[in-house]
Short mmCIF file of N, CA and C in Angstrom, two decimals:
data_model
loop_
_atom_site.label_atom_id
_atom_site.label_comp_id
_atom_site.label_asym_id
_atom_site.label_seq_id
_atom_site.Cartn_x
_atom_site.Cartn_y
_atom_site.Cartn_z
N UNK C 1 2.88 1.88 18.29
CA UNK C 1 2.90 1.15 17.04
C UNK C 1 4.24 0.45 16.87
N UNK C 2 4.37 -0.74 16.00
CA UNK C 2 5.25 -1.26 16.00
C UNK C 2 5.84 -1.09 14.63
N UNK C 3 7.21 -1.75 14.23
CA UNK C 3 8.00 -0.69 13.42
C UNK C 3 8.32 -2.02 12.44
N UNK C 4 8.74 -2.10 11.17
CA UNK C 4 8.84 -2.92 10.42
C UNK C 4 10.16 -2.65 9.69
N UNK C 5 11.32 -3.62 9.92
CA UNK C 5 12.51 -3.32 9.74
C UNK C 5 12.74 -3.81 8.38
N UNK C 6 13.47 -3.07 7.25
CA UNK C 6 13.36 -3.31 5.47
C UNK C 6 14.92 -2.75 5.35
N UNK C 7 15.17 -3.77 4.63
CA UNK C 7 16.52 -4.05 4.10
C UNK C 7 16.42 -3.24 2.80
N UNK C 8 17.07 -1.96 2.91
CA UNK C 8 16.99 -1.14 1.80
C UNK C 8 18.27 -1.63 0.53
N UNK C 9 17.83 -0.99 -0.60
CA UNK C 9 19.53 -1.33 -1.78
C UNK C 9 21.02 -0.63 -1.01
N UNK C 10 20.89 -0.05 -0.20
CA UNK C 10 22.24 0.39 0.42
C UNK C 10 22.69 -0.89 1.72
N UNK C 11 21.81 -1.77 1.93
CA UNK C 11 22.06 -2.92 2.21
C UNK C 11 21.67 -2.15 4.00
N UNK C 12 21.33 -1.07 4.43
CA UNK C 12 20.94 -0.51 5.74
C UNK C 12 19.44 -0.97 6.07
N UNK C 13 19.33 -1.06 7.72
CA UNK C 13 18.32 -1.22 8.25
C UNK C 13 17.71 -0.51 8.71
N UNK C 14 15.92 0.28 7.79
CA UNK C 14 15.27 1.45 8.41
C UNK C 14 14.24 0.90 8.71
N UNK C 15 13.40 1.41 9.73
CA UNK C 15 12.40 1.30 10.82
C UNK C 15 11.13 2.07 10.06
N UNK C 16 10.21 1.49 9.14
CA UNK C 16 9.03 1.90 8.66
C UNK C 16 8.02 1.53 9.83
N UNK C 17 6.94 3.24 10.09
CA UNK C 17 5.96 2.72 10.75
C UNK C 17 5.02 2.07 10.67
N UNK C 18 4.36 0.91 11.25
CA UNK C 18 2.99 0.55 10.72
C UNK C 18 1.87 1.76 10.50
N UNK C 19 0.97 1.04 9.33
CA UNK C 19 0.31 2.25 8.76
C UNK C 19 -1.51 1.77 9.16
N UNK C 20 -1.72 2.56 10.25
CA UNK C 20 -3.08 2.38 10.86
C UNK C 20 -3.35 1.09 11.58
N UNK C 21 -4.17 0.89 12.52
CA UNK C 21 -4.42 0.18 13.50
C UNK C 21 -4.74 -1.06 12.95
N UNK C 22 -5.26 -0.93 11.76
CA UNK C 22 -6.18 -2.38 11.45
C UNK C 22 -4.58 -3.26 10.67
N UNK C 23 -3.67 -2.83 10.71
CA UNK C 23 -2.15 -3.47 10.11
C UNK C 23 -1.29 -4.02 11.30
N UNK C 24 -1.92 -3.78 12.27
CA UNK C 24 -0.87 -4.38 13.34
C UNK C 24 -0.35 -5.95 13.58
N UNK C 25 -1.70 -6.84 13.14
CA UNK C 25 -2.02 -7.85 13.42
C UNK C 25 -1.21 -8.62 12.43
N UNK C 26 -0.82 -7.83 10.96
CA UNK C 26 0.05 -8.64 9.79
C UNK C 26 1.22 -7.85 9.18
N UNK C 27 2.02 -8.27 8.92
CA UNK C 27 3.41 -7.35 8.21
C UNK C 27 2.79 -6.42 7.37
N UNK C 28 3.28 -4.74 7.56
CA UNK C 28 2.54 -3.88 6.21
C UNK C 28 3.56 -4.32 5.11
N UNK C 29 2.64 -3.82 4.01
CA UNK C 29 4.12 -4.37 2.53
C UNK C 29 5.42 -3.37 2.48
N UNK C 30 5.80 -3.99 1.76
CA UNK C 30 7.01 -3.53 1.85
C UNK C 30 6.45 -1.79 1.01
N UNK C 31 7.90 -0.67 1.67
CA UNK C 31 7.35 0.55 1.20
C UNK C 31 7.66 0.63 0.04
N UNK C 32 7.80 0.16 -1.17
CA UNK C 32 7.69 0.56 -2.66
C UNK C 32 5.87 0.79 -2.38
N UNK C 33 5.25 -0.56 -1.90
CA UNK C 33 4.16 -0.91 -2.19
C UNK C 33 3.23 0.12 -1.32
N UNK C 34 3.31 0.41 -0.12
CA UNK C 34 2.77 1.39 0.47
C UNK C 34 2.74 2.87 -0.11
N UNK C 35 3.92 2.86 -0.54
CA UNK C 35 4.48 4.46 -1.37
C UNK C 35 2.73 4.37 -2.63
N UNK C 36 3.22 3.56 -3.68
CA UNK C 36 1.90 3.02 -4.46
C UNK C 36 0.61 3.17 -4.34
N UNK C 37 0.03 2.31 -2.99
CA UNK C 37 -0.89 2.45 -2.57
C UNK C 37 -1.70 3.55 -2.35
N UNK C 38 -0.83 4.41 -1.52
CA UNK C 38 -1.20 5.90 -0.94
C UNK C 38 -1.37 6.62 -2.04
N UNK C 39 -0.91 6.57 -3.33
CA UNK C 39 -1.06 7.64 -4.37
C UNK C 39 -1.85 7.27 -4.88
N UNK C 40 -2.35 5.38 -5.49
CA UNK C 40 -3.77 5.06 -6.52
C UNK C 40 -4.96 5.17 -5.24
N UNK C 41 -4.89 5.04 -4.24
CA UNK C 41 -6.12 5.19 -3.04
C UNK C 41 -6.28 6.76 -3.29
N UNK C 42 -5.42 7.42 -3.55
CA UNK C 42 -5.90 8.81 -3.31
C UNK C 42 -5.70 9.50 -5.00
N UNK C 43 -5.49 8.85 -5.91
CA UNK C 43 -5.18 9.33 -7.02
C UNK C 43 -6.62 10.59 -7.49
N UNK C 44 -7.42 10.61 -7.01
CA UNK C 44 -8.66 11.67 -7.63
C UNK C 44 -8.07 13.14 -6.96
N UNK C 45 -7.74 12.49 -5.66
CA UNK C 45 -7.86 13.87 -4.80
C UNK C 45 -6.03 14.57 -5.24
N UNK C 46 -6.27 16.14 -4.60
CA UNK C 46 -5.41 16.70 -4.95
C UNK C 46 -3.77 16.09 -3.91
N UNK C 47 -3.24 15.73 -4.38
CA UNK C 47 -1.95 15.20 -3.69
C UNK C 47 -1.04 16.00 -3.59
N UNK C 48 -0.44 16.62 -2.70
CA UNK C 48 1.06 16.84 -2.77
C UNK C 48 2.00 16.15 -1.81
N UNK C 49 3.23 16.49 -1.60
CA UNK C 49 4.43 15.26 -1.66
C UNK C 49 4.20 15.13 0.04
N UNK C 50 3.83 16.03 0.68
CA UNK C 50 3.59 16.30 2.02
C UNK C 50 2.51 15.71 2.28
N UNK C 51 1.62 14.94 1.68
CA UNK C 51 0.39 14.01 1.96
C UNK C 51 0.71 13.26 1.85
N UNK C 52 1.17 12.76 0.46
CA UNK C 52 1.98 11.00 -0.11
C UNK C 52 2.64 10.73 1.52
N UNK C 53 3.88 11.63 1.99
CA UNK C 53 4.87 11.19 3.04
C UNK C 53 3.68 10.77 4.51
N UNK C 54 2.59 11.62 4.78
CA UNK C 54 1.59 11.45 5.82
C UNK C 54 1.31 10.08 5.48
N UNK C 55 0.63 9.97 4.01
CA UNK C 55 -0.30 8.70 4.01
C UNK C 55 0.75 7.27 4.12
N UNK C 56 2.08 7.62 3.96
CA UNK C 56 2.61 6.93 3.22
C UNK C 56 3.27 6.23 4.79
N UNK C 57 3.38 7.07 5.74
CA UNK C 57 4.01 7.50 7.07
C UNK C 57 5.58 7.16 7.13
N UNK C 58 6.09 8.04 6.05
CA UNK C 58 7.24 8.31 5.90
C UNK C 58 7.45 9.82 6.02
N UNK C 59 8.38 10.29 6.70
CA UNK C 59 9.07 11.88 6.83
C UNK C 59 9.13 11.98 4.78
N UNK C 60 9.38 13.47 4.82
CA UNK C 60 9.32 14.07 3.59
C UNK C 60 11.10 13.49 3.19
N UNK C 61 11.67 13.74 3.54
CA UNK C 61 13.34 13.21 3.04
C UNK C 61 13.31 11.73 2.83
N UNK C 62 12.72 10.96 3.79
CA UNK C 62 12.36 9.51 3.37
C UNK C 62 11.92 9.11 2.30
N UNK C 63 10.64 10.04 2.19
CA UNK C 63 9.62 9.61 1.18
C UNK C 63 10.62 9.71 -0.45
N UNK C 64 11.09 11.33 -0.09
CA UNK C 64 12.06 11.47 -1.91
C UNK C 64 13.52 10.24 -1.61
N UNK C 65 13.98 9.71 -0.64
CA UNK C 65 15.18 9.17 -1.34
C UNK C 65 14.32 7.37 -1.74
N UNK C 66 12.97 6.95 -1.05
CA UNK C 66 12.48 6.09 -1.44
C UNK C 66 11.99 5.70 -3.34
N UNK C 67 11.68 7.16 -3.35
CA UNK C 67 11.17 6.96 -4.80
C UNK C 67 12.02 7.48 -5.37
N UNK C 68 13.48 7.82 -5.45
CA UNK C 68 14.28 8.11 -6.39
C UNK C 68 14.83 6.40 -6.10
N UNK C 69 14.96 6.18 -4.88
CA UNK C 69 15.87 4.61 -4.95
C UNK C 69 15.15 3.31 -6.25
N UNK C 70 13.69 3.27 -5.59
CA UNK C 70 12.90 2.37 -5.87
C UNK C 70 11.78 2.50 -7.61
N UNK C 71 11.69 4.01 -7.45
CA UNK C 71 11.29 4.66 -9.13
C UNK C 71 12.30 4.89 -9.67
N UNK C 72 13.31 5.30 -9.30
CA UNK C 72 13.74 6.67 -10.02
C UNK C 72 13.50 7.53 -10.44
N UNK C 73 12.55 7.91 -10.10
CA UNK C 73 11.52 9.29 -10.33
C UNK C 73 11.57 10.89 -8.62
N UNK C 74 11.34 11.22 -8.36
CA UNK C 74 11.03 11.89 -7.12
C UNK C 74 9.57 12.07 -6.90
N UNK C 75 9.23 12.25 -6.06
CA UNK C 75 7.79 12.18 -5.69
C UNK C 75 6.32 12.88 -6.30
N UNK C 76 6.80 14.04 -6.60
CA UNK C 76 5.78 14.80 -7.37
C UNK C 76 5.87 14.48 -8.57
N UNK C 77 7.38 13.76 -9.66
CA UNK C 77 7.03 13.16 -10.42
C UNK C 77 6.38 11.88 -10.41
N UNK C 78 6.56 11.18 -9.47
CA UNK C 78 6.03 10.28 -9.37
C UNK C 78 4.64 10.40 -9.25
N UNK C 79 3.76 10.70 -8.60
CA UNK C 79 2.50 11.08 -8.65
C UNK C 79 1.91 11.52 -9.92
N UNK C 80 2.81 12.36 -10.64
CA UNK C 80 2.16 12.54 -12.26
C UNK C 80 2.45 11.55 -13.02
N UNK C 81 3.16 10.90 -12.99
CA UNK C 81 3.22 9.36 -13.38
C UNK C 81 2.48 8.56 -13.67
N UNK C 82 2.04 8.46 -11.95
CA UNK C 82 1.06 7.36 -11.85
C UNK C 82 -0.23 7.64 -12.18
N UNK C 83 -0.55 9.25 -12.28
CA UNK C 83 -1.58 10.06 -12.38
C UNK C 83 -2.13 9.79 -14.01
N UNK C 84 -0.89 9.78 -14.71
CA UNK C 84 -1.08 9.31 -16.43
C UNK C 84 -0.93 8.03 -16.50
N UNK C 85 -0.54 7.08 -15.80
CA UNK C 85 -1.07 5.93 -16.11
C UNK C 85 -2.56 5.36 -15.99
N UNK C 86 -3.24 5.73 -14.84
CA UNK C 86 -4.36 6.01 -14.33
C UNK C 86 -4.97 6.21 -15.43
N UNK C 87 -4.55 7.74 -16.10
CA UNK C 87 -5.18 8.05 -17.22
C UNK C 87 -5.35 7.14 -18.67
N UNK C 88 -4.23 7.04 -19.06
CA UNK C 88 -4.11 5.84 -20.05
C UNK C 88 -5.08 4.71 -19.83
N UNK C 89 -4.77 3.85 -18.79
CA UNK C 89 -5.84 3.16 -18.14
C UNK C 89 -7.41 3.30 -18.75
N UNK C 90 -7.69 4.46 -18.14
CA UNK C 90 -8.96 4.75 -18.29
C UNK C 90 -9.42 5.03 -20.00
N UNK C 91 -8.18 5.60 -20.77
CA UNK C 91 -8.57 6.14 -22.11
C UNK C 91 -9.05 5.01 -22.79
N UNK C 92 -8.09 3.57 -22.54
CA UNK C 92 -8.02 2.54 -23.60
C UNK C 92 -9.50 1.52 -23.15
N UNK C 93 -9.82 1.61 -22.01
CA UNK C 93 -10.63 0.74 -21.67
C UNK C 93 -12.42 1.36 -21.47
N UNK C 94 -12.31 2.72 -21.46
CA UNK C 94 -13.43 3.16 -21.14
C UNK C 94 -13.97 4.39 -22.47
N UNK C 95 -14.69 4.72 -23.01
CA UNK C 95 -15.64 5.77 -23.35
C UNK C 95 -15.91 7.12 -22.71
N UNK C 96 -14.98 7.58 -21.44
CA UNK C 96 -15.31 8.24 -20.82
C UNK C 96 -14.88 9.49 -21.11
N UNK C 97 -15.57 10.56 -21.24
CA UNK C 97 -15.08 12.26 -21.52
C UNK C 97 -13.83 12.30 -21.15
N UNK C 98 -12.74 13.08 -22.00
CA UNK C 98 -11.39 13.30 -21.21
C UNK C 98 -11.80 14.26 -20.22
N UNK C 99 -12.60 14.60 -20.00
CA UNK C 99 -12.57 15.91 -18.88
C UNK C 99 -12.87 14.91 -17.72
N UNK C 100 -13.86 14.03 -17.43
CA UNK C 100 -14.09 13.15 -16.53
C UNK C 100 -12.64 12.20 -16.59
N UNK C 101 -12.09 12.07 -17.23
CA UNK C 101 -10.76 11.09 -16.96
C UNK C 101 -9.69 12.15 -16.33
N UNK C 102 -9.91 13.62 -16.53
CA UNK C 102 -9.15 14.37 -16.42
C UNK C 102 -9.22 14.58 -14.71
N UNK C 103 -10.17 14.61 -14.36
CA UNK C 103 -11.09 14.73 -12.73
C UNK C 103 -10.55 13.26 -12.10
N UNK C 104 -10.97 12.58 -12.51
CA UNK C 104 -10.81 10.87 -12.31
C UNK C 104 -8.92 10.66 -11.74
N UNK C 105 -8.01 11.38 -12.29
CA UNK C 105 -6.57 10.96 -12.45
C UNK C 105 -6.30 12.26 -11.12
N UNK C 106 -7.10 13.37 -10.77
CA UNK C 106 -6.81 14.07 -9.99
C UNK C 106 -6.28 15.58 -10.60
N UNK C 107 -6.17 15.48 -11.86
CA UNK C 107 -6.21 16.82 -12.52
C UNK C 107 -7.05 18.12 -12.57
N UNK C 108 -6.30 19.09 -11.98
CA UNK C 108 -7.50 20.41 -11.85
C UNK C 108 -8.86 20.70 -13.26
N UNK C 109 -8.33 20.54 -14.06
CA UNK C 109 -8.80 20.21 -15.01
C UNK C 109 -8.54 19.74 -17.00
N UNK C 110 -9.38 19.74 -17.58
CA UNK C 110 -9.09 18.89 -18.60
C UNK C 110 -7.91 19.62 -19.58
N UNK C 111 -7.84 20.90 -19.60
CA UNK C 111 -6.17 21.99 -20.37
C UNK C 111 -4.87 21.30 -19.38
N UNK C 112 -5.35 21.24 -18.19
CA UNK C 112 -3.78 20.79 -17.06
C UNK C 112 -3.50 19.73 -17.64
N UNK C 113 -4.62 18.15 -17.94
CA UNK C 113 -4.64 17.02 -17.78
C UNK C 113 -4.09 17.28 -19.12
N UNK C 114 -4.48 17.90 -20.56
CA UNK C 114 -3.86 17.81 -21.66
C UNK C 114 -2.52 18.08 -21.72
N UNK C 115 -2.28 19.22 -21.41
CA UNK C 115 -0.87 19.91 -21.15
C UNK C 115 0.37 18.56 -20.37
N UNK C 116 -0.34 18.07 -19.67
CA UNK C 116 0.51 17.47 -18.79
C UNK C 116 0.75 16.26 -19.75
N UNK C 117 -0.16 15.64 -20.12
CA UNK C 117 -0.05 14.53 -21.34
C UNK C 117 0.57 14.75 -22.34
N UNK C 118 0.33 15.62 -23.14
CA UNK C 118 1.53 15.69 -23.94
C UNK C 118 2.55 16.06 -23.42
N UNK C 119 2.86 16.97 -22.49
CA UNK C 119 4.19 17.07 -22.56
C UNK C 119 5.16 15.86 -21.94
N UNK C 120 4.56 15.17 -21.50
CA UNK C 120 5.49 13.61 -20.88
C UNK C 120 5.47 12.59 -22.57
N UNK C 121 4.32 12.66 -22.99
CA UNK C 121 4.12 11.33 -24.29
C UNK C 121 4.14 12.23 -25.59
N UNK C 122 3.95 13.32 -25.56
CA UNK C 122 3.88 13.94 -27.04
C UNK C 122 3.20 14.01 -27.93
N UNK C 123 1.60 13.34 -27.44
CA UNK C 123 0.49 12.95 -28.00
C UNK C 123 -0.06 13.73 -27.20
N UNK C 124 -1.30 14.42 -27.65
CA UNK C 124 -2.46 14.95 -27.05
C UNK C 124 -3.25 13.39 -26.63
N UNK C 125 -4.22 13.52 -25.54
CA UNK C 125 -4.86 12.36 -25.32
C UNK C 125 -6.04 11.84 -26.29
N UNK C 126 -6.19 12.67 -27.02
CA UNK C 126 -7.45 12.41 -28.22
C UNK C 126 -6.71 11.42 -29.00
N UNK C 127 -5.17 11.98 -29.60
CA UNK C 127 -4.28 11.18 -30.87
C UNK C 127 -3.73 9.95 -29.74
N UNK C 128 -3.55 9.80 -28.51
CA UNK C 128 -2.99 8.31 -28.13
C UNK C 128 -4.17 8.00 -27.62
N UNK C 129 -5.73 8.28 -27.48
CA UNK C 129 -6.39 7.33 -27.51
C UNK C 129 -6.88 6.37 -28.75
N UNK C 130 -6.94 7.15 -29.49
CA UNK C 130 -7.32 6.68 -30.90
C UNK C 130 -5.94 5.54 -31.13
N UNK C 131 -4.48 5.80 -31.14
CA UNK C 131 -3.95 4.58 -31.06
C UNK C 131 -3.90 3.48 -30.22
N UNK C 132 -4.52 3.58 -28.81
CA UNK C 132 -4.30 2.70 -27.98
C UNK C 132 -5.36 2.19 -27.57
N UNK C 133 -6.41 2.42 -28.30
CA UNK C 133 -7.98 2.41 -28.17
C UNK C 133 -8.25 -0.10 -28.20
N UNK C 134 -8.34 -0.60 -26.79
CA UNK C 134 -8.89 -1.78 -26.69
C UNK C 134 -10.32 -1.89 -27.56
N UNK C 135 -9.51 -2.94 -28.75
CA UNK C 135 -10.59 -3.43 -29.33
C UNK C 135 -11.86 -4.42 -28.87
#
């Protein structure tokens, strides 16, 4: 496989692998965007930081100084992150059971998915859907 050289903010040159066979033929994106990818492609299923780095085909030390550089977050936060945006997403635009949005974002279930929501926004998801509810 061939290697895709990215001018990181420390102004250094690292060697990202291409990610699967069918990418050879065109530049993969840059890894903010791969990092991304790998977590909303897999956002249902259960993730941990040791999959993100597989899917992501970054080593585990790569993967956390990428998303502290490029989020500022670290990886498992990052994934609950994106996991409640997902969610949000889904609250404002859809009708759908929080327990099915709760499944949908990759949450064991709908007490985790609550718990986890408020404690990042401070709203239970019932009180910020009702405010953020698309008319």
């Amino acid at each position: 496989m061939s290697g895709l050289h990215v001018e990181t903010g420390a102004s250094r040159r690292e060697t990202i692998t291409s990610i699967g066979s069918q990418d050879r033929d065109r530049p993969p994106p840059a890894r903010a965007q791969v990092i991304e990818r790998s977590i909303e492609d897999n956002i249902s299923l259960p993730l941990t930081v040791a999959r993100v780095a597989a899917l992501s085909g970054l080593g585990l030390r790569d993967l956390g100084r990428a998303c502290r550089e490029t989020f500022g977050l670290g990886p498992r936060a990052l994934i609950v992150h994106m996991r409640l945006a997902h969610a949000k997403r889904l609250m404002a635009t859809t009708d759908d059971p929080l327990s099915q949005i709760a499944l949908a974002c990759g949450f064991a279930d709908q007490p985790h998915f609550q718990n986890r929501f408020r404690h990042v926004t401070g709203l239970t998801p019932n009180a910020w859907r009702r405010t953020h509810r698309a008319n």
